[in-house]
C-alpha positions as MATLAB code, in Angstrom:
seq = 'MSLTRAQIDIVRSTAPILQEHGTAITSEFYGSMLKDVPELNNIFNQASQATGRQSTALAGALFAYATHIDDLGALSPAVEKICQKHASLYVQPQHYEVVGTYLLRAMGTILGAALTLDILEAWKVAYWQLANIMIKTEAQMSQKTDEWRDWRQFRIARKVPESSEITSFYLKPCDGEALPAFLPGQYISVKTDVPRLDYSQARQYSLSDAPNPNYYRISVSRHYGLQVNDSNAREHPGYISNVLHDDQKEGDLIAVSCPAGEFYLDVASPSTAPVVLICSGVGVTPMMSMLNSLLARQATRRISFIHRARSTAVRAFGDDIAAAAKKHANVSSVVFIGTPVAGEDIHGMHYHYAGNADLGVLDKERDLCLDDERAEYFVCGTETFMRGMGESLKGLGVEQERIKMEVFGTGPTPL';
ca = [
      17.151  -29.421  -55.013;
      19.149  -29.164  -58.176;
      18.003  -28.644  -61.614;
      17.070  -31.450  -63.732;
      18.027  -31.712  -67.485;
      14.294  -30.733  -68.569;
      14.480  -27.455  -66.103;
      18.093  -26.379  -67.472;
      16.393  -26.482  -71.069;
      13.500  -24.578  -69.772;
      15.537  -22.005  -67.935;
      18.074  -21.431  -71.381;
      14.777  -21.380  -73.327;
      13.488  -18.622  -71.872;
      16.843  -16.257  -72.589;
      14.979  -14.307  -75.356;
      12.230  -13.536  -73.405;
      14.329  -12.128  -70.561;
      16.382  -10.180  -73.148;
      13.223   -8.618  -74.338;
      11.224   -8.432  -71.200;
      14.016   -8.308  -68.781;
      14.039   -4.586  -68.005;
      10.172   -4.712  -67.585;
      10.627   -7.548  -64.863;
      13.266   -6.517  -62.763;
      11.569   -2.628  -62.831;
       8.534   -4.612  -61.384;
      10.448   -6.561  -59.242;
      12.182   -3.653  -57.418;
       8.934   -1.476  -57.288;
       6.667   -3.950  -55.705;
       9.557   -4.997  -53.351;
      10.660   -1.809  -51.977;
       7.257   -0.476  -51.432;
       5.963   -3.585  -49.535;
       9.274   -3.891  -47.663;
      10.535   -0.359  -47.473;
      13.440   -0.863  -44.650;
      15.244   -2.435  -48.064;
      15.486    0.868  -49.019;
      18.123    1.376  -46.701;
      20.490   -1.451  -48.622;
      19.409   -1.085  -52.312;
      20.955    2.244  -54.038;
      18.201    4.877  -54.595;
      20.291    6.683  -57.193;
      20.602    3.682  -59.004;
      16.975    3.080  -58.554;
      15.765    6.241  -59.555;
      17.728    6.323  -62.766;
      16.648    2.664  -63.496;
      20.489    1.520  -63.927;
      20.148   -1.089  -61.019;
      17.038   -2.762  -62.875;
      18.834   -2.715  -66.348;
      21.888   -4.288  -64.716;
      19.573   -7.074  -62.681;
      17.710   -7.593  -65.866;
      21.534   -8.365  -68.070;
      22.330  -10.427  -65.102;
      19.242  -12.564  -65.239;
      19.935  -12.987  -69.341;
      23.567  -13.945  -68.576;
      22.250  -16.482  -65.938;
      19.604  -18.060  -68.481;
      22.152  -18.247  -70.928;
      24.906  -19.754  -69.145;
      22.890  -22.047  -66.768;
      24.626  -25.325  -67.816;
      27.976  -23.464  -67.608;
      28.190  -21.692  -64.423;
      31.976  -21.189  -64.390;
      31.397  -18.483  -67.071;
      29.712  -16.161  -64.421;
      31.901  -16.539  -61.707;
      33.811  -13.467  -61.838;
      30.593  -11.836  -61.862;
      29.358  -13.509  -59.131;
      32.700  -12.882  -57.212;
      32.016   -9.364  -57.526;
      28.272   -9.381  -56.352;
      29.225  -11.317  -53.503;
      32.150   -9.269  -52.373;
      29.695   -6.018  -52.575;
      27.077   -7.962  -50.742;
      29.639   -9.036  -47.941;
      30.688   -5.354  -47.586;
      26.810   -4.543  -47.091;
      26.193   -7.043  -44.932;
      23.439   -8.749  -46.879;
      21.686  -11.395  -44.704;
      20.509  -15.263  -45.758;
      16.956  -13.854  -45.279;
      17.078  -11.085  -47.908;
      17.419  -13.700  -50.409;
      14.181  -15.082  -49.491;
      12.307  -11.708  -49.953;
      14.223  -11.066  -53.205;
      13.101  -14.912  -54.620;
       9.729  -14.118  -53.775;
       9.389  -10.718  -55.295;
      11.361  -11.583  -58.569;
       9.224  -14.647  -59.251;
       6.078  -12.701  -58.631;
       7.165   -9.780  -60.854;
       8.211  -12.662  -63.851;
       4.124  -13.787  -63.524;
       3.218   -9.904  -63.622;
       4.944   -9.160  -66.627;
       4.820  -12.270  -68.440;
       1.335  -13.484  -67.539;
       0.008  -16.988  -69.050;
       3.419  -17.254  -70.593;
       4.721  -18.092  -67.394;
       3.838  -21.825  -67.215;
       3.656  -23.829  -64.027;
       6.750  -25.561  -65.670;
       8.828  -22.507  -66.576;
       8.124  -20.815  -62.703;
       9.316  -24.068  -61.071;
      12.268  -24.276  -63.336;
      13.256  -20.266  -62.546;
      12.241  -21.242  -59.015;
      15.172  -23.870  -58.631;
      17.530  -21.896  -60.701;
      17.115  -19.066  -58.227;
      17.818  -20.889  -55.468;
      20.704  -22.672  -56.989;
      22.472  -19.481  -57.557;
      21.220  -17.932  -54.163;
      22.500  -20.868  -52.281;
      26.233  -20.338  -54.131;
      26.142  -16.784  -53.266;
      24.823  -17.313  -49.660;
      27.628  -19.885  -49.198;
      30.352  -17.694  -50.540;
      29.301  -14.762  -48.723;
      29.491  -16.626  -45.437;
      32.887  -17.811  -46.116;
      33.867  -14.514  -46.809;
      32.449  -13.105  -43.608;
      34.329  -15.707  -41.728;
      37.420  -14.353  -43.027;
      36.793  -11.072  -41.105;
      37.452  -12.059  -37.776;
      34.897  -10.436  -35.588;
      34.070   -7.604  -38.008;
      30.806   -9.033  -38.852;
      28.688   -5.787  -38.864;
      28.614   -1.937  -39.318;
      31.418   -0.418  -37.233;
      31.323    3.070  -36.205;
      34.305    5.534  -37.162;
      35.050    9.070  -36.688;
      35.999   11.436  -39.486;
      39.752   12.366  -38.069;
      40.680   14.490  -41.053;
      38.886   16.081  -44.448;
      41.662   16.959  -46.872;
      40.950   18.449  -49.826;
      42.953   16.856  -52.996;
      41.539   18.873  -55.814;
      38.517   20.923  -56.984;
      36.531   17.577  -56.617;
      37.912   14.982  -54.532;
      38.611   15.168  -50.819;
      40.200   12.583  -48.806;
      38.520   11.213  -45.261;
      40.798    9.822  -43.128;
      38.540    7.441  -40.734;
      39.427    6.275  -37.422;
      37.568    3.239  -35.486;
      35.910    4.285  -32.661;
      36.727    1.382  -30.509;
      40.411    2.230  -30.796;
      41.002   -1.224  -32.023;
      43.749   -2.021  -34.788;
      42.382   -2.163  -38.088;
      42.976   -5.242  -40.486;
      45.112   -4.731  -43.298;
      43.629   -4.892  -46.721;
      44.431   -5.859  -50.027;
      45.321   -2.247  -52.251;
      42.521   -2.023  -54.516;
      40.085   -2.942  -52.493;
      36.957   -0.700  -51.192;
      35.019   -0.394  -48.063;
      31.383    0.879  -47.579;
      30.132    3.805  -45.723;
      26.986    4.095  -44.286;
      25.123    7.158  -43.303;
      21.592    9.058  -43.430;
      20.611   11.201  -46.108;
      17.806   13.273  -44.820;
      16.342   14.099  -47.823;
      15.503   10.320  -48.505;
      14.305    9.471  -45.364;
      16.575    6.188  -45.593;
      19.982    5.300  -44.820;
      22.463    4.962  -47.934;
      25.683    2.912  -48.261;
      28.239    3.570  -50.990;
      31.715    1.778  -51.891;
      34.829    3.815  -52.050;
      38.007    2.606  -52.663;
      40.956    2.739  -49.845;
      43.294    5.523  -51.297;
      46.422    4.648  -49.261;
      48.343    1.756  -48.058;
      47.113   -0.523  -44.849;
      47.535    1.340  -41.847;
      46.513    0.039  -38.321;
      45.031    3.610  -37.188;
      43.014    4.924  -40.004;
      41.363    3.687  -43.249;
      41.579    6.664  -46.068;
      38.957    7.144  -48.821;
      39.219    9.811  -51.506;
      35.669   10.619  -52.673;
      34.584   12.587  -55.866;
      31.686   15.098  -55.578;
      29.274   14.363  -58.093;
      27.620   17.663  -59.079;
      24.634   15.720  -61.178;
      22.794   16.219  -57.490;
      20.807   19.509  -57.809;
      19.938   20.362  -53.977;
      17.066   22.524  -54.972;
      15.693   20.731  -57.785;
      12.656   18.491  -57.287;
      13.499   16.119  -59.999;
      17.191   15.610  -57.902;
      16.229   12.030  -57.273;
      17.013   11.378  -60.575;
      20.586   11.854  -60.042;
      23.496   10.396  -58.548;
      25.297   12.077  -55.766;
      23.492   11.478  -52.585;
      26.442   10.204  -50.245;
      29.176   12.229  -52.006;
      27.592   15.474  -51.369;
      26.437   14.736  -47.753;
      30.451   13.574  -47.369;
      31.570   16.828  -48.750;
      28.981   19.285  -47.629;
      27.361   17.875  -44.402;
      29.984   15.767  -42.684;
      32.806   17.436  -40.755;
      35.805   16.300  -38.926;
      34.958   14.515  -35.692;
      31.575   13.357  -37.139;
      30.499    9.580  -36.779;
      29.775    7.208  -40.100;
      29.338    3.453  -40.282;
      31.988    1.505  -42.120;
      32.290   -2.208  -43.443;
      35.218   -4.302  -43.463;
      37.412   -4.019  -46.641;
      36.174   -6.241  -49.482;
      36.792   -6.318  -53.477;
      38.089   -8.607  -55.815;
      40.102   -6.060  -57.567;
      43.440   -5.723  -55.951;
      47.407   -6.168  -56.031;
      48.968   -8.841  -54.108;
      51.931   -6.747  -52.960;
      52.947   -9.589  -50.526;
      53.715  -11.707  -53.853;
      57.472  -12.521  -54.616;
      56.884  -11.443  -58.141;
      59.271   -8.740  -59.908;
      56.795   -8.590  -62.651;
      56.086   -4.568  -63.557;
      52.985   -3.107  -62.434;
      50.824   -0.585  -64.847;
      48.520    1.579  -63.181;
      46.251    3.265  -65.803;
      43.291    5.511  -64.444;
      41.154    8.339  -65.165;
      39.515   10.821  -62.889;
      38.791    9.336  -59.156;
      39.711    6.024  -60.532;
      43.219    7.458  -59.138;
      42.255    6.366  -55.879;
      42.565    2.328  -55.584;
      45.858    2.999  -57.682;
      47.204    5.349  -55.182;
      46.694    2.442  -52.394;
      48.856    0.402  -54.824;
      51.636    2.670  -55.501;
      51.979    3.380  -51.737;
      51.592   -0.315  -50.456;
      54.496   -0.943  -53.151;
      56.545    1.735  -51.929;
      55.736    1.048  -48.319;
      57.561   -2.504  -49.080;
      60.132   -1.098  -51.027;
      59.330   -2.784  -53.872;
      61.951   -2.936  -56.671;
      59.291   -4.051  -59.569;
      58.665   -1.179  -62.233;
      55.868    0.702  -61.359;
      54.342    2.945  -64.460;
      51.647    5.423  -63.273;
      49.138    6.604  -66.460;
      46.551    8.931  -65.351;
      44.045   10.948  -67.301;
      41.886   13.978  -65.809;
      39.873   16.583  -67.439;
      41.989   19.209  -65.964;
      44.758   19.787  -63.536;
      42.302   21.513  -61.110;
      40.113   18.431  -60.687;
      43.207   15.826  -60.887;
      43.966   14.454  -57.400;
      47.355   12.850  -55.766;
      49.310   14.792  -58.952;
      52.245   16.127  -56.645;
      52.184   12.811  -54.918;
      52.568   10.752  -57.947;
      55.526   13.123  -59.185;
      57.338   12.911  -56.108;
      57.303    9.076  -56.201;
      58.606    9.438  -59.737;
      61.617   11.680  -59.045;
      62.179    9.652  -55.648;
      62.140    6.255  -56.986;
      64.087    5.146  -59.882;
      61.545    2.162  -60.140;
      58.703    4.746  -60.717;
      57.447    6.440  -63.830;
      54.733    8.703  -64.387;
      52.772    9.829  -67.802;
      49.601   12.749  -67.261;
      47.070   13.373  -69.673;
      44.974   16.337  -69.468;
      41.775   16.889  -71.155;
      42.020   20.700  -71.396;
      45.328   22.111  -70.489;
      45.172   26.067  -69.333;
      47.260   28.107  -71.320;
      49.543   29.986  -68.958;
      48.705   28.003  -66.157;
      49.619   24.232  -66.946;
      53.195   23.608  -68.268;
      53.853   20.788  -70.642;
      56.367   18.254  -69.172;
      55.440   19.720  -65.512;
      51.923   19.778  -64.911;
      50.973   17.137  -67.884;
      52.718   15.073  -70.828;
      49.958   14.912  -73.368;
      46.546   17.212  -73.821;
      43.355   15.178  -74.546;
      41.934   11.844  -74.349;
      44.307    9.027  -72.967;
      46.017    7.207  -75.873;
      48.421    4.094  -75.294;
      49.756    4.524  -78.943;
      51.667    7.809  -78.170;
      53.385    6.316  -74.924;
      56.929    4.391  -74.883;
      56.355    0.734  -75.692;
      59.139   -0.171  -72.832;
      59.163    2.840  -70.477;
      55.763    3.569  -69.825;
      53.769    0.202  -70.941;
      56.414   -2.245  -70.139;
      55.380   -4.353  -73.148;
      59.019   -5.534  -72.976;
      58.157   -7.819  -70.172;
      55.328  -10.622  -70.977;
      54.837  -10.970  -66.957;
      53.705   -6.860  -66.675;
      50.402   -6.597  -64.700;
      48.081   -4.017  -65.795;
      45.609   -2.476  -63.605;
      42.374   -0.195  -65.027;
      40.194    2.188  -63.146;
      37.832    4.686  -64.571;
      34.583    5.096  -66.569;
      33.195    2.221  -68.322;
      34.352    3.910  -71.697;
      37.733    4.271  -70.519;
      37.856    1.236  -69.187;
      36.633   -0.400  -72.457;
      39.009    1.810  -74.477;
      42.136    0.907  -72.395;
      41.387   -2.730  -72.479;
      41.035   -2.629  -76.549;
      44.280   -0.799  -76.695;
      46.209   -3.439  -74.366;
      44.774   -6.385  -76.223;
      45.603   -4.729  -79.502;
      48.958   -4.396  -78.313;
      49.507   -7.860  -77.402;
      48.446   -8.036  -73.625;
      46.495  -11.167  -72.938;
      43.090  -10.516  -71.184;
      44.060  -12.265  -68.013;
      46.717  -10.079  -67.015;
      44.496   -7.042  -67.436;
      41.945   -6.276  -64.284;
      39.571   -3.838  -64.087;
      37.517   -1.722  -61.410;
      33.821   -0.553  -62.177;
      32.341    2.262  -60.661;
      28.925    1.635  -59.101;
      26.493   -1.118  -60.810;
      27.481   -2.813  -64.262;
      29.732   -5.514  -65.673;
      33.369   -5.263  -66.081;
      33.959   -3.736  -70.166;
      36.172   -6.344  -71.143;
];
């Protein structure tokens, strides 16, 4: 059933209501649904539930949908991102039935008499309009993954510390079958039990190496916000990262999904445009996949790698990036360290600039490739970091379509 013109007007007219009451609606939605259908706790991120981040994100999505109800093209990037994540979690069409039922019920609970029959019917049609688009999109994504249509068992072949906070996990499929290639920048979901939650949980981690038919590599940052002995620890993220770092050992099994994600570099393209990789912290992981993939293909395009970390101790892959820049004339590297340690961190060797990343201090041609209007820019890090880098790049004349960003966790791309 398609929305009528009158229903489109009704849904759009509810945007101010959703802006005011959206978080209350989504909090009621998640609370009632996860209580009545507890098995869904295995799908939804419990850390984001505890912090309220998921409720806030959904409220924002509902407001955006109501605002752009007759211009869904404006929502295409957000829908693509959500569908990629759903595909990586193997969300099924029947899940949309459950979500629709509880979302409309939550609207009624919070809005009461303000949710008239006309508004309820309009939102029911609107929900299924979007749900059917997403179901179709996710089915098409699933068809592209050959026979990999469900969680697959992998063995942790190696754990390699990359810094004081980041460890790489080399994952090999238990069935011994060759792994499909992925697009550098994409992620996999990994799922494991979290005993203290009584649920399994899945998280997305960027693949951090060039495609290899024998293994996938992810590099996971430990989130210290989780205090294991704190009775209020459910309020903090870090469940899976701490399980991986502390409990999962070499030889242990873990469930893995097929690679997914809309943030990637097309290394198969014949383009000779420069590539500028800008990252902070563990945002280095998808950039390592891009760098290693380009080098594996002996690409001659200019590659500029700009990385910011709090300290040298927490910075991962520093030696690898420096070695690539030394060996390959088309690769350059710039390092920002928040707080260099006197007597340990040597300027020009361990870092080039102290403090926060500032594109204004960099060489406009060598580091930022502003002399080539075809240059592509990939940015990954915290929302604050990406917002700042995006604004700086646009201020330097880089068009938005040449800037691609990857967001950690729940939330919109800050461009």
